[in-house]
PDB file of C-alpha atoms in Angstrom:
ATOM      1  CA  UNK A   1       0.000   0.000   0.000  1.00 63.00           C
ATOM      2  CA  UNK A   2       2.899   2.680   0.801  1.00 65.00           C
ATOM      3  CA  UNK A   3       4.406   1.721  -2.466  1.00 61.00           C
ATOM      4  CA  UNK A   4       1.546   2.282  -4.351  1.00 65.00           C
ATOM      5  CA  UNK A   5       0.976   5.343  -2.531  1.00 72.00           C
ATOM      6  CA  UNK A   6       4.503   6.573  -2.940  1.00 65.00           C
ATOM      7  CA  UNK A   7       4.628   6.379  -6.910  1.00 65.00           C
ATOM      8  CA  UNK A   8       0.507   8.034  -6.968  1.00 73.00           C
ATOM      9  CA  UNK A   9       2.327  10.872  -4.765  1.00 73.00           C
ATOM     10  CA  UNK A  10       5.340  11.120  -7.581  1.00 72.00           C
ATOM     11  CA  UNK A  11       3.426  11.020 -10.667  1.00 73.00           C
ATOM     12  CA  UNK A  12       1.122  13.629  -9.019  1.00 79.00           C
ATOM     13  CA  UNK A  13       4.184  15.427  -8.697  1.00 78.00           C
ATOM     14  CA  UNK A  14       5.499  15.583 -12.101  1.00 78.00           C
ATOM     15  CA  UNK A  15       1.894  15.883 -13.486  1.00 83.00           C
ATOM     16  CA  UNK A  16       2.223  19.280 -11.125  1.00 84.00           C
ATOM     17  CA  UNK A  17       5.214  20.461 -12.367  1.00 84.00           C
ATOM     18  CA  UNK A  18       4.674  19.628 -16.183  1.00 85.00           C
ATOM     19  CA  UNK A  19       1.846  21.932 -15.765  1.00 89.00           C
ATOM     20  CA  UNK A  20       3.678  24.150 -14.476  1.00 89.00           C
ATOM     21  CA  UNK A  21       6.269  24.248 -17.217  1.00 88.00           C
ATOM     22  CA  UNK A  22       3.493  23.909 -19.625  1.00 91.00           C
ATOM     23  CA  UNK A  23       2.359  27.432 -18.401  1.00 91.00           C
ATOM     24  CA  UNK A  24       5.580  28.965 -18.944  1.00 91.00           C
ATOM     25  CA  UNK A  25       6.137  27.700 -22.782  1.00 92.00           C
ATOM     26  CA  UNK A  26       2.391  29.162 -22.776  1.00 91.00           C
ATOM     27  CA  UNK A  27       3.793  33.096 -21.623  1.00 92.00           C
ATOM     28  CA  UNK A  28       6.958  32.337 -23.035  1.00 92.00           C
ATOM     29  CA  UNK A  29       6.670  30.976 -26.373  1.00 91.00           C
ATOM     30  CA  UNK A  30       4.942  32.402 -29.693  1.00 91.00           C
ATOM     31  CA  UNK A  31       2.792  30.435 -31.438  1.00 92.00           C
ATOM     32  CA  UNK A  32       1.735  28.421 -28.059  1.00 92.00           C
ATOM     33  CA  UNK A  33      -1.194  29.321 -26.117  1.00 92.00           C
ATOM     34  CA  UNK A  34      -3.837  27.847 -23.871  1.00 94.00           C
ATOM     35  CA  UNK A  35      -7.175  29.576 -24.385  1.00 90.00           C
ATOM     36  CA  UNK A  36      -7.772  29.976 -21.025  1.00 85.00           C
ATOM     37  CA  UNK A  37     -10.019  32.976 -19.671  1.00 80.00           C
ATOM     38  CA  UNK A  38      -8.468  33.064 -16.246  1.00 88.00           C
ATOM     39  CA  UNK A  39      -5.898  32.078 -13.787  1.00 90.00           C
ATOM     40  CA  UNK A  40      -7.899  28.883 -12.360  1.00 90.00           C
ATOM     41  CA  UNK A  41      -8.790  27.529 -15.935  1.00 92.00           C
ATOM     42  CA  UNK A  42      -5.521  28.027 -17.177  1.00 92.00           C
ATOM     43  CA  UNK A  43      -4.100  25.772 -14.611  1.00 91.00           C
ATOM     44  CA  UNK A  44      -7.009  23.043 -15.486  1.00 92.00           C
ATOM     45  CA  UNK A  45      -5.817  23.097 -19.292  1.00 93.00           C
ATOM     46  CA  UNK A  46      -2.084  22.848 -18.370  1.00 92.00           C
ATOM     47  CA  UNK A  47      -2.925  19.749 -16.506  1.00 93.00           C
ATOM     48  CA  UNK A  48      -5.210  18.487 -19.137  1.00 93.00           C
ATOM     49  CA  UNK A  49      -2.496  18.899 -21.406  1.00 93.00           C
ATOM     50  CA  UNK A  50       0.000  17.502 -18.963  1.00 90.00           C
ATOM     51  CA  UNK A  51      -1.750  14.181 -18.536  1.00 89.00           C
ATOM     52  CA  UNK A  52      -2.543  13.668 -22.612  1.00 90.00           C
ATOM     53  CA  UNK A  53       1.038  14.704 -23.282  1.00 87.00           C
ATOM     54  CA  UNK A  54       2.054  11.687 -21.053  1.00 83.00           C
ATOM     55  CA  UNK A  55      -0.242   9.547 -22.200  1.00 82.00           C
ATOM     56  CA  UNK A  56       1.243  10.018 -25.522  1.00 80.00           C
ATOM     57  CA  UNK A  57       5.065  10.100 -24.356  1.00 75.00           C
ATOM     58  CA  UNK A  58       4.462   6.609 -22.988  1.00 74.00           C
ATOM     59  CA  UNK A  59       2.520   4.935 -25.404  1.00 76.00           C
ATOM     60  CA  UNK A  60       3.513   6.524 -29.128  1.00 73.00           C
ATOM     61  CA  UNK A  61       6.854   7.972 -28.290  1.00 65.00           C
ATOM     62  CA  UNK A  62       8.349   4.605 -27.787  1.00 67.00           C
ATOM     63  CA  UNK A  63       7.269   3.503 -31.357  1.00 71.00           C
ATOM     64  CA  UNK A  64       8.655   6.608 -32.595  1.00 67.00           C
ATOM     65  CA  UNK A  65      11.901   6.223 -31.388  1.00 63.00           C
ATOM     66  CA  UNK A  66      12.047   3.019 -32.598  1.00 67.00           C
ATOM     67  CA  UNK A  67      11.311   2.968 -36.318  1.00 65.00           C
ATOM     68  CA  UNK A  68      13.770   6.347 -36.178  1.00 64.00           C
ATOM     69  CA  UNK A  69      17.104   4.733 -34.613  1.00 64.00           C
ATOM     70  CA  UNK A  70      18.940   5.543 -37.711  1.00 63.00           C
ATOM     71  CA  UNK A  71      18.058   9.136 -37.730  1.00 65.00           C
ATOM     72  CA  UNK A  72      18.693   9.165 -34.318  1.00 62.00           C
ATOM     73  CA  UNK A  73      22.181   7.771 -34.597  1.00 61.00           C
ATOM     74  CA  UNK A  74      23.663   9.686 -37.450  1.00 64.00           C
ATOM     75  CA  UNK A  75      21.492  13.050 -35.599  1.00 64.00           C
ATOM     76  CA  UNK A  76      23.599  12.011 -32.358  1.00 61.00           C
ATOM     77  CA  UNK A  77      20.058  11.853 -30.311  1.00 62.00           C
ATOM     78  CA  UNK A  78      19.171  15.554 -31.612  1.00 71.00           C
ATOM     79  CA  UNK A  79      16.190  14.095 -34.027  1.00 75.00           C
ATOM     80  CA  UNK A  80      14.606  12.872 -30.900  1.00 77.00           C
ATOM     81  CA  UNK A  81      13.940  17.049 -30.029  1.00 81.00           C
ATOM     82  CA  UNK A  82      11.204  16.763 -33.664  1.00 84.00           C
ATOM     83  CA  UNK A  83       9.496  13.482 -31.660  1.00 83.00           C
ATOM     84  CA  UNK A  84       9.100  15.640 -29.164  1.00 84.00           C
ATOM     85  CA  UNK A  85       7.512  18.546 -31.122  1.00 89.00           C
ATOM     86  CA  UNK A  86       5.665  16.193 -32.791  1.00 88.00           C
ATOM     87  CA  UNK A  87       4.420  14.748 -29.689  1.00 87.00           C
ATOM     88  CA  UNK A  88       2.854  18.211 -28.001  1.00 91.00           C
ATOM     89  CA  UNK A  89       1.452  19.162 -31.637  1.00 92.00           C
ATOM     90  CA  UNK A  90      -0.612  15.533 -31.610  1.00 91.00           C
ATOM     91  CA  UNK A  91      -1.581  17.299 -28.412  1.00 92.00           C
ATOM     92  CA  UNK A  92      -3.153  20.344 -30.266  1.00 92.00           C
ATOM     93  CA  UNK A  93      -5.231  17.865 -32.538  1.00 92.00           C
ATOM     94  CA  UNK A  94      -6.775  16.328 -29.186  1.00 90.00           C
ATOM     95  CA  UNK A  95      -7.452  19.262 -27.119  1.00 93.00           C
ATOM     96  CA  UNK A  96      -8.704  22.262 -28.792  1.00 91.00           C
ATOM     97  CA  UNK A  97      -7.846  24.814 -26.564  1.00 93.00           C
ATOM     98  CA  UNK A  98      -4.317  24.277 -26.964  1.00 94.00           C
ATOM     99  CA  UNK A  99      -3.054  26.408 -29.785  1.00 93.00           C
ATOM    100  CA  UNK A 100      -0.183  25.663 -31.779  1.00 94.00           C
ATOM    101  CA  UNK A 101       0.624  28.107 -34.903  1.00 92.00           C
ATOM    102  CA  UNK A 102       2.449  25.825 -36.915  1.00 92.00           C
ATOM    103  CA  UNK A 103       5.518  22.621 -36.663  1.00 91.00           C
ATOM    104  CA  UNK A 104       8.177  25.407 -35.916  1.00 91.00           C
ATOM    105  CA  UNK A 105       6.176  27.039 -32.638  1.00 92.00           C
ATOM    106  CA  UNK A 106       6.088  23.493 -31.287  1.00 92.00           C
ATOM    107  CA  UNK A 107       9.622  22.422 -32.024  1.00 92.00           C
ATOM    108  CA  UNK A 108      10.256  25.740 -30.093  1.00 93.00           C
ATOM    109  CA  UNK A 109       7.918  25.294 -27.590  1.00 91.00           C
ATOM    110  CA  UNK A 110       9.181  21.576 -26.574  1.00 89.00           C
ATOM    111  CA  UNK A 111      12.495  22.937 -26.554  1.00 89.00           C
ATOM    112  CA  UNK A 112      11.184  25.303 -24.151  1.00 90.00           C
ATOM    113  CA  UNK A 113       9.006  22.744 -22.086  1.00 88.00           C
ATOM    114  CA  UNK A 114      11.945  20.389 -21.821  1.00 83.00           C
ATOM    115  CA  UNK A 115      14.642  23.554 -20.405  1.00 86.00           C
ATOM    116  CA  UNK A 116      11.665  24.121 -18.142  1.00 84.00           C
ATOM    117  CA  UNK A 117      10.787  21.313 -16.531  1.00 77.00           C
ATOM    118  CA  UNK A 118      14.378  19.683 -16.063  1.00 75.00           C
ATOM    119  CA  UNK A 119      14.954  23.168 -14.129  1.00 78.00           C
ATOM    120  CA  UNK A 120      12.509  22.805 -11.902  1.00 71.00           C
ATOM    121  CA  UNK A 121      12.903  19.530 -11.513  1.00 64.00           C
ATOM    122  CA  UNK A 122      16.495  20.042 -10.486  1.00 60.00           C
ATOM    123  CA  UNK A 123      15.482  22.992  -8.072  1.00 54.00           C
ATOM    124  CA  UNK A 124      12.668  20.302  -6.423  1.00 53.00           C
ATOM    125  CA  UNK A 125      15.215  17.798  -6.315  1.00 49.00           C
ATOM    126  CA  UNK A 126      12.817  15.783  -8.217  1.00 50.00           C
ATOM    127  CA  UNK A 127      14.722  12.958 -10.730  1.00 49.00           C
ATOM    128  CA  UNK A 128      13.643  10.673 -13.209  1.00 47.00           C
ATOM    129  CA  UNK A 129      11.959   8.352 -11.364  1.00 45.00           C
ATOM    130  CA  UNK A 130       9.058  10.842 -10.609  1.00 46.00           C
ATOM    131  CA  UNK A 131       7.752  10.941 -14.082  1.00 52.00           C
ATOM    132  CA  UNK A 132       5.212   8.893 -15.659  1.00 51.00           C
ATOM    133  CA  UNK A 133       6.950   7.453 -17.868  1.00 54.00           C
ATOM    134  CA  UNK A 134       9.411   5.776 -15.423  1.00 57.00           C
ATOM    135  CA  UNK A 135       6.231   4.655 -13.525  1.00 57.00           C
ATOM    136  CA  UNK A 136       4.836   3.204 -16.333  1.00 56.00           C
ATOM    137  CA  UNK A 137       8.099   1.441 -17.048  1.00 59.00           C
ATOM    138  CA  UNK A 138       8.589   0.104 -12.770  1.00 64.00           C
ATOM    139  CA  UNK A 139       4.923  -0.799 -13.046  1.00 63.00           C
ATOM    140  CA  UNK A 140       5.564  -2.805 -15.834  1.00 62.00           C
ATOM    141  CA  UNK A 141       8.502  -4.563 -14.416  1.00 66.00           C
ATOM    142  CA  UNK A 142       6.597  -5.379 -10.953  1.00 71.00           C
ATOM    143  CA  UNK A 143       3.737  -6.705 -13.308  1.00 71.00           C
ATOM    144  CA  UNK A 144       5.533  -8.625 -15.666  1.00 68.00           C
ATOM    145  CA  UNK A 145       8.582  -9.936 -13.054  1.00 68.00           C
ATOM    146  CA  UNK A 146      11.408 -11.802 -14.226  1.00 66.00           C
ATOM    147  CA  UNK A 147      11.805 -14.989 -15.655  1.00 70.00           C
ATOM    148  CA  UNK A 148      15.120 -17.471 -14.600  1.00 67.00           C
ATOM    149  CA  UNK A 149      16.697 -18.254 -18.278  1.00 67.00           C
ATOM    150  CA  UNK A 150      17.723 -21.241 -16.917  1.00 72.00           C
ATOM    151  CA  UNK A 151      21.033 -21.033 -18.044  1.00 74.00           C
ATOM    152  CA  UNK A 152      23.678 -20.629 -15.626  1.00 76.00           C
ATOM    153  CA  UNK A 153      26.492 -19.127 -17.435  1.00 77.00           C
ATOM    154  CA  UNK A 154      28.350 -15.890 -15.891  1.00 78.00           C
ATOM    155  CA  UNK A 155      28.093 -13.214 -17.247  1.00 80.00           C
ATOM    156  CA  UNK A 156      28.929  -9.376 -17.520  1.00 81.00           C
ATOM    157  CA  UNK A 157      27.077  -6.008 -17.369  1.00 83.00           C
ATOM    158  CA  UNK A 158      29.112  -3.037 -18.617  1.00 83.00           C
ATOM    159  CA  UNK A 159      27.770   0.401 -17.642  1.00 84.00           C
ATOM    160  CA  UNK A 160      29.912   3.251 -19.064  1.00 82.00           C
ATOM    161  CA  UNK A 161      29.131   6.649 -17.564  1.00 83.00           C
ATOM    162  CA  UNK A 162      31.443   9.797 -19.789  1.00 80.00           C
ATOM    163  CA  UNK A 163      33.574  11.476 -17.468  1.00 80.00           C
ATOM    164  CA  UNK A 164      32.697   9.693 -13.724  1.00 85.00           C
ATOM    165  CA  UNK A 165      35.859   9.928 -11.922  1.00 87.00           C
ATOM    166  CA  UNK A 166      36.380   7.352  -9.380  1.00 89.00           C
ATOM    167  CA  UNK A 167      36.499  10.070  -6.324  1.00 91.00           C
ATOM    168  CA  UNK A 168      33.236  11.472  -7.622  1.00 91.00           C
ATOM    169  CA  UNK A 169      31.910   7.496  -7.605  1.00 92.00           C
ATOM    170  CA  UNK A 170      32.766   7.425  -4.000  1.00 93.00           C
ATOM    171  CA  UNK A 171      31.460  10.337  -3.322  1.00 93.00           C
ATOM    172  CA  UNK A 172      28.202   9.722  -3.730  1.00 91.00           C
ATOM    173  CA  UNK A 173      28.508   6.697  -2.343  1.00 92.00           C
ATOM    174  CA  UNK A 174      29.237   8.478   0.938  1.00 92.00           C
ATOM    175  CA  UNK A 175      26.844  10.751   0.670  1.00 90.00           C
ATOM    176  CA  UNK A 176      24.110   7.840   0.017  1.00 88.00           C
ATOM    177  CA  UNK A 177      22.888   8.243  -3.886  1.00 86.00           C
ATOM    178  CA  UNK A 178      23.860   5.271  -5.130  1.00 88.00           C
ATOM    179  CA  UNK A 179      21.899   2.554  -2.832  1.00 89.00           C
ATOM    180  CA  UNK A 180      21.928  -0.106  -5.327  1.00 88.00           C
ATOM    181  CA  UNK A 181      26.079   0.107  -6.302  1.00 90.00           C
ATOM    182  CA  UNK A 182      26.500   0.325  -2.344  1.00 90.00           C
ATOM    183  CA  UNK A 183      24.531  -2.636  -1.651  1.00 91.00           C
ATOM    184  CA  UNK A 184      26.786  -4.360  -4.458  1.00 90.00           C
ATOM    185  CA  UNK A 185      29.752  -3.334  -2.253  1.00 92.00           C
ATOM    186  CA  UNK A 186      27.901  -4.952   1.021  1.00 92.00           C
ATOM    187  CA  UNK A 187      27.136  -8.403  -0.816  1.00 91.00           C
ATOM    188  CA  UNK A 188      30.927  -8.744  -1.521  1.00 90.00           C
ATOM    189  CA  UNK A 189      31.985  -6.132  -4.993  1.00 90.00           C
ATOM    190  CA  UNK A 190      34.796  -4.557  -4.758  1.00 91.00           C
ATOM    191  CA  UNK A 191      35.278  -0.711  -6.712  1.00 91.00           C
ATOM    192  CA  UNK A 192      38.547  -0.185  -8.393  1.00 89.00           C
ATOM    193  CA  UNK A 193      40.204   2.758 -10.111  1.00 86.00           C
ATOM    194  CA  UNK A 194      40.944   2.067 -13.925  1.00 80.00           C
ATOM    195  CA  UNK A 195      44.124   4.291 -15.786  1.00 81.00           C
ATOM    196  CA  UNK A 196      42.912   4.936 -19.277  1.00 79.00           C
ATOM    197  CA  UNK A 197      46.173   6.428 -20.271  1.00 79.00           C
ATOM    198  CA  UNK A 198      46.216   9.376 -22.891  1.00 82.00           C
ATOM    199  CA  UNK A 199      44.088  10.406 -24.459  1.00 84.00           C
ATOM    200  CA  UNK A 200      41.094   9.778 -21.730  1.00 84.00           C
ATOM    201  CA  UNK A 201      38.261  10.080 -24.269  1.00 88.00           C
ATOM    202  CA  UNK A 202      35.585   7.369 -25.291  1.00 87.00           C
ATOM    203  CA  UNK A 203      36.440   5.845 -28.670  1.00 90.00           C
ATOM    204  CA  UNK A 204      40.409   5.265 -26.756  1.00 91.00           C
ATOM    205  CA  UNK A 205      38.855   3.859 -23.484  1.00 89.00           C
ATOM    206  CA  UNK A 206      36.442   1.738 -25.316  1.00 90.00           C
ATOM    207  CA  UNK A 207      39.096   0.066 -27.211  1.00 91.00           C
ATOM    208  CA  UNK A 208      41.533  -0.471 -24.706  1.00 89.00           C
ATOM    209  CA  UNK A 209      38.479  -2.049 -22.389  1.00 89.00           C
ATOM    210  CA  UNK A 210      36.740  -4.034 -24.869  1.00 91.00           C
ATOM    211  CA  UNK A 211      39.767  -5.255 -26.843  1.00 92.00           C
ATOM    212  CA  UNK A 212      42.995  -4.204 -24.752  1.00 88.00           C
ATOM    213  CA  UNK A 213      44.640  -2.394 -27.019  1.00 89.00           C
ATOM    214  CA  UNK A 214      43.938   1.320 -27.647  1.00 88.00           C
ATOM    215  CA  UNK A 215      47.054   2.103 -29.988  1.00 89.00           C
ATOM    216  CA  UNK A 216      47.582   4.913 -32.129  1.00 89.00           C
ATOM    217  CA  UNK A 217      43.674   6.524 -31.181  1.00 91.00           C
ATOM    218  CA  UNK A 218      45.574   9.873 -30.238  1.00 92.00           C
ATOM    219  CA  UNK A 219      42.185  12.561 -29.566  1.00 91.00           C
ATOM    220  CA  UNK A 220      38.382  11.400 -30.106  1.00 91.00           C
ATOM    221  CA  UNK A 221      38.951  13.315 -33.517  1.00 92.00           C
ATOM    222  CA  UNK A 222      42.058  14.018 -35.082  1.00 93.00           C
ATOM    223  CA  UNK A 223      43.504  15.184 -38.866  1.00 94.00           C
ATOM    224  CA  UNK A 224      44.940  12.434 -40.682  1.00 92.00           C
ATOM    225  CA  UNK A 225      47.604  13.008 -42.907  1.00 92.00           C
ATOM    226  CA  UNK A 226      47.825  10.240 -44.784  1.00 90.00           C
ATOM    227  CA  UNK A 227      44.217  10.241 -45.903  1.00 89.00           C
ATOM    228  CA  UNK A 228      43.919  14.176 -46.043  1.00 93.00           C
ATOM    229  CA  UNK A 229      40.999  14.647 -43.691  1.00 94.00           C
ATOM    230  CA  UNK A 230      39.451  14.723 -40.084  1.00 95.00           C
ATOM    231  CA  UNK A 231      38.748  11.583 -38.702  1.00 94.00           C
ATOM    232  CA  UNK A 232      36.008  11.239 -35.754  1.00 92.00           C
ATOM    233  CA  UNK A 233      35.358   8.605 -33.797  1.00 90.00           C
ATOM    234  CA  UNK A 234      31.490   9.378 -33.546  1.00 86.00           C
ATOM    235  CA  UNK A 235      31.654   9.054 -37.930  1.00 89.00           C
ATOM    236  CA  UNK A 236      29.839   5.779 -38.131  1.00 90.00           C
ATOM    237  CA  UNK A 237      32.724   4.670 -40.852  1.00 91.00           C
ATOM    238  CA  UNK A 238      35.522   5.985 -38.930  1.00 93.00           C
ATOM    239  CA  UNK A 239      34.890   4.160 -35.633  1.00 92.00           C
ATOM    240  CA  UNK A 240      34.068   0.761 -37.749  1.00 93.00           C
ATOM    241  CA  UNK A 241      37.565   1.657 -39.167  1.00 93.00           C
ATOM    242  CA  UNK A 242      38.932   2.070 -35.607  1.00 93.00           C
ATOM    243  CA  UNK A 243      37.361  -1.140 -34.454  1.00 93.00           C
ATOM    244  CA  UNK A 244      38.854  -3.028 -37.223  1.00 92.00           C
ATOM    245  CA  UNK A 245      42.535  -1.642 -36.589  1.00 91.00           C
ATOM    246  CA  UNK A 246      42.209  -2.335 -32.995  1.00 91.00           C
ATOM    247  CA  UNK A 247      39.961  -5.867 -32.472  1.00 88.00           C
ATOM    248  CA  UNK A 248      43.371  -8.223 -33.264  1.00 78.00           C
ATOM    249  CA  UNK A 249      41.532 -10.298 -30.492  1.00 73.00           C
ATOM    250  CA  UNK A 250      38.176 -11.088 -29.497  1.00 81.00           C
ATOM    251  CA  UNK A 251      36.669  -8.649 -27.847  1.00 89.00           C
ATOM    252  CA  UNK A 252      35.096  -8.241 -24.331  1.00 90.00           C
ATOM    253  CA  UNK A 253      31.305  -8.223 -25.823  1.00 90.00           C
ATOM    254  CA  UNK A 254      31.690 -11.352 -27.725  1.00 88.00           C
ATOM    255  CA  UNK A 255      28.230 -13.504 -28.191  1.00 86.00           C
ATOM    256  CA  UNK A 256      27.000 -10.500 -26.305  1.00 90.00           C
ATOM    257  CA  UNK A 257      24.974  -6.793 -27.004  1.00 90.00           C
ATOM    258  CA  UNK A 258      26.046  -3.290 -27.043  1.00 91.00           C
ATOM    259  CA  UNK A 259      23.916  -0.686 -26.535  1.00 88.00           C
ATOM    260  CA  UNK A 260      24.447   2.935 -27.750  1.00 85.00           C
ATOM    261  CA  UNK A 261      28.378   2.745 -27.979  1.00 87.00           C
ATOM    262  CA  UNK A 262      30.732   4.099 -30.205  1.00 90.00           C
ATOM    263  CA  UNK A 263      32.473   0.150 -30.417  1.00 92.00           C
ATOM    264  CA  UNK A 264      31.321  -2.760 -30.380  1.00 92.00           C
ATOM    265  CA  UNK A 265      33.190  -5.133 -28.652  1.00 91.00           C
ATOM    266  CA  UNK A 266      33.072  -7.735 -30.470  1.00 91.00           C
ATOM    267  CA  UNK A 267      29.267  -8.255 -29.542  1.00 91.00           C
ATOM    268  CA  UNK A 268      27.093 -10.417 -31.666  1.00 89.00           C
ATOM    269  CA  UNK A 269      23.881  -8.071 -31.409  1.00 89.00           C
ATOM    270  CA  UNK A 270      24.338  -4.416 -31.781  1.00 88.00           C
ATOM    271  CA  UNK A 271      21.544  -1.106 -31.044  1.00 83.00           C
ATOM    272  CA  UNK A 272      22.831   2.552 -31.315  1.00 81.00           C
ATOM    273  CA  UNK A 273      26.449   1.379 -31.790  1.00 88.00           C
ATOM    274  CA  UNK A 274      28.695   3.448 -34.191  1.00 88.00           C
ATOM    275  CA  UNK A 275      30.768   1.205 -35.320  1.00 90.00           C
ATOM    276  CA  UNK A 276      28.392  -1.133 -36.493  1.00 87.00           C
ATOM    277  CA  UNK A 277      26.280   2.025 -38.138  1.00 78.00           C
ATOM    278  CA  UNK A 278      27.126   0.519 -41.659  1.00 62.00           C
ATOM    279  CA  UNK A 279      26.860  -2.433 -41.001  1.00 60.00           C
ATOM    280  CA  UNK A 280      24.569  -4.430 -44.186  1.00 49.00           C
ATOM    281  CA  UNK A 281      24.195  -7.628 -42.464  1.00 53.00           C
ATOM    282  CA  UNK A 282      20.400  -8.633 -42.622  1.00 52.00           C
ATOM    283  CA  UNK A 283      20.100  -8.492 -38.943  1.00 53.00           C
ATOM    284  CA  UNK A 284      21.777  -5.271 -38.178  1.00 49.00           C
ATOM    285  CA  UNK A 285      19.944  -3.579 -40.836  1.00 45.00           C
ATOM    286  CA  UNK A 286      16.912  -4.844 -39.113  1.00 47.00           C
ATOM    287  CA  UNK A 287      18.060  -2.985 -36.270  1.00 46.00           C
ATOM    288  CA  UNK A 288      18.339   0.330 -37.847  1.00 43.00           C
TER     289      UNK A 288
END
């Protein structure tokens, strides 16, 4: 009962302060408006909004993102910002006393609504977990459970977090925000420190984790003579390139995923991985 309370309490919270942010784009952004007479109606069409908005974020959005991975990978995330738009327009067609001028006003105006509402929910201290789409997602999970494979074969979970220094790591530890990695450390983990050597950057650390060797990778993006030009590591053909001059071995991934990397690893099944971007074998291309 207190859990169910608890997560009614925190998606009554974010449905508050997505209102709230909804008002602002409303005063803030042209081309936006709620056709509200009066303070106390205006606050019942920001929540009406609010909730539809959600509604949509957790049931169409998904979808979305989906059948646009590629866009989103060679867009570096950015195309997600339209799926947004998109989403508070849809909102428009729904609820007619939400006026949106045209595409551009909502691009602009979920641009806004995003800014908004991650800065109040940084000021409230409120997180992801307090908005509906993560309760959608840990209702899901407590409905649906887990199911034993069956198959007891270790195995390895690699979570790579861009620029987390290991004093910041135990940091929070100390101060208490990471319960689950500090119940990890109770039930017999140990945390160590990891040297990257130079240069510290992704597409360098990647390879010398997944394949242990990181050789000549001298910047993330760098001019090379030879071939005339700028190489990046995020260029889809560049960081398959990279992967092939560095993978003499198998690599740490092997018969295994990678999600939204810029190598691969080695791994047999591949989302959001740069690398692999090009890749024309039937199954990654199902992928996107």
């Amino acid at each position: 009962m207190r859990r169910v309370l608890g997560i009614g309490v925190r998606f009554a919270v974010a449905w508050g302060l997505q209102a709230l942010s909804l008002v602002v784009v409303h005063w803030l952004v042209p081309g936006v408006r709620l056709e509200a007479a009066g303070p106390a109606e205006l606050a019942a069409e920001a929540m009406a909004v609010a909730l539809v908005l959600a509604a949509l974020n957790s049931s169409v959005r998904p979808a979305l993102l989906w059948l646009t991975l590629p866009v989103n990978v060679f867009t570096l995330g950015l195309f997600s910002l339209a799926i947004n738009a998109l989403m508070l327009y849809m909102v428009s067609w729904v609820l007619p006393f939400l006026v949106i001028a045209h595409f551009g006003s909502a691009l602009l105006g979920s641009v806004v609504l995003a800014a908004v509402a991650t800065s109040l929910g940084t000021v409230t201290a409120i997180d992801s977990h307090y908005s509906f789409f993560g309760g959608v997602v840990e209702w899901l999970a407590r409905r649906l459970g887990s199911t034993p494979s069956g198959d007891n074969t270790r195995g390895i979970i690699i979570l790579e977090i861009d620029g987390l220094s290991r004093e910041r790591l135990e940091t929070a530890l100390e101060r208490g925000r990471m319960p689950f990695l500090r119940d990890l450390l109770t039930r017999g983990h140990c945390l160590t420190g990891y040297d990257s050597g130079l240069p510290s950057q992704t597409s360098s650390s990647q390879a010398g984790i997944m394949f242990g060797n990181n050789w000549d990778i001298p910047g993330f993006r760098w001019y090379d003579k030879n071939e005339g030009r700028v190489v990046s590591s995020r260029n889809p053909a560049d960081a398959r390139a990279i992967e092939a001059h560095v993978s003499h071995s198998h690599g740490l991934l092997r018969e295994g995923s990678s999600i939204n990397n810029l190598l691969s690893g080695g791994a047999m099944k591949t989302v959001l991985t740069a690398s692999r971007g090009l890749d024309t074998r039937p199954a990654e291309q199902q992928r996107g």
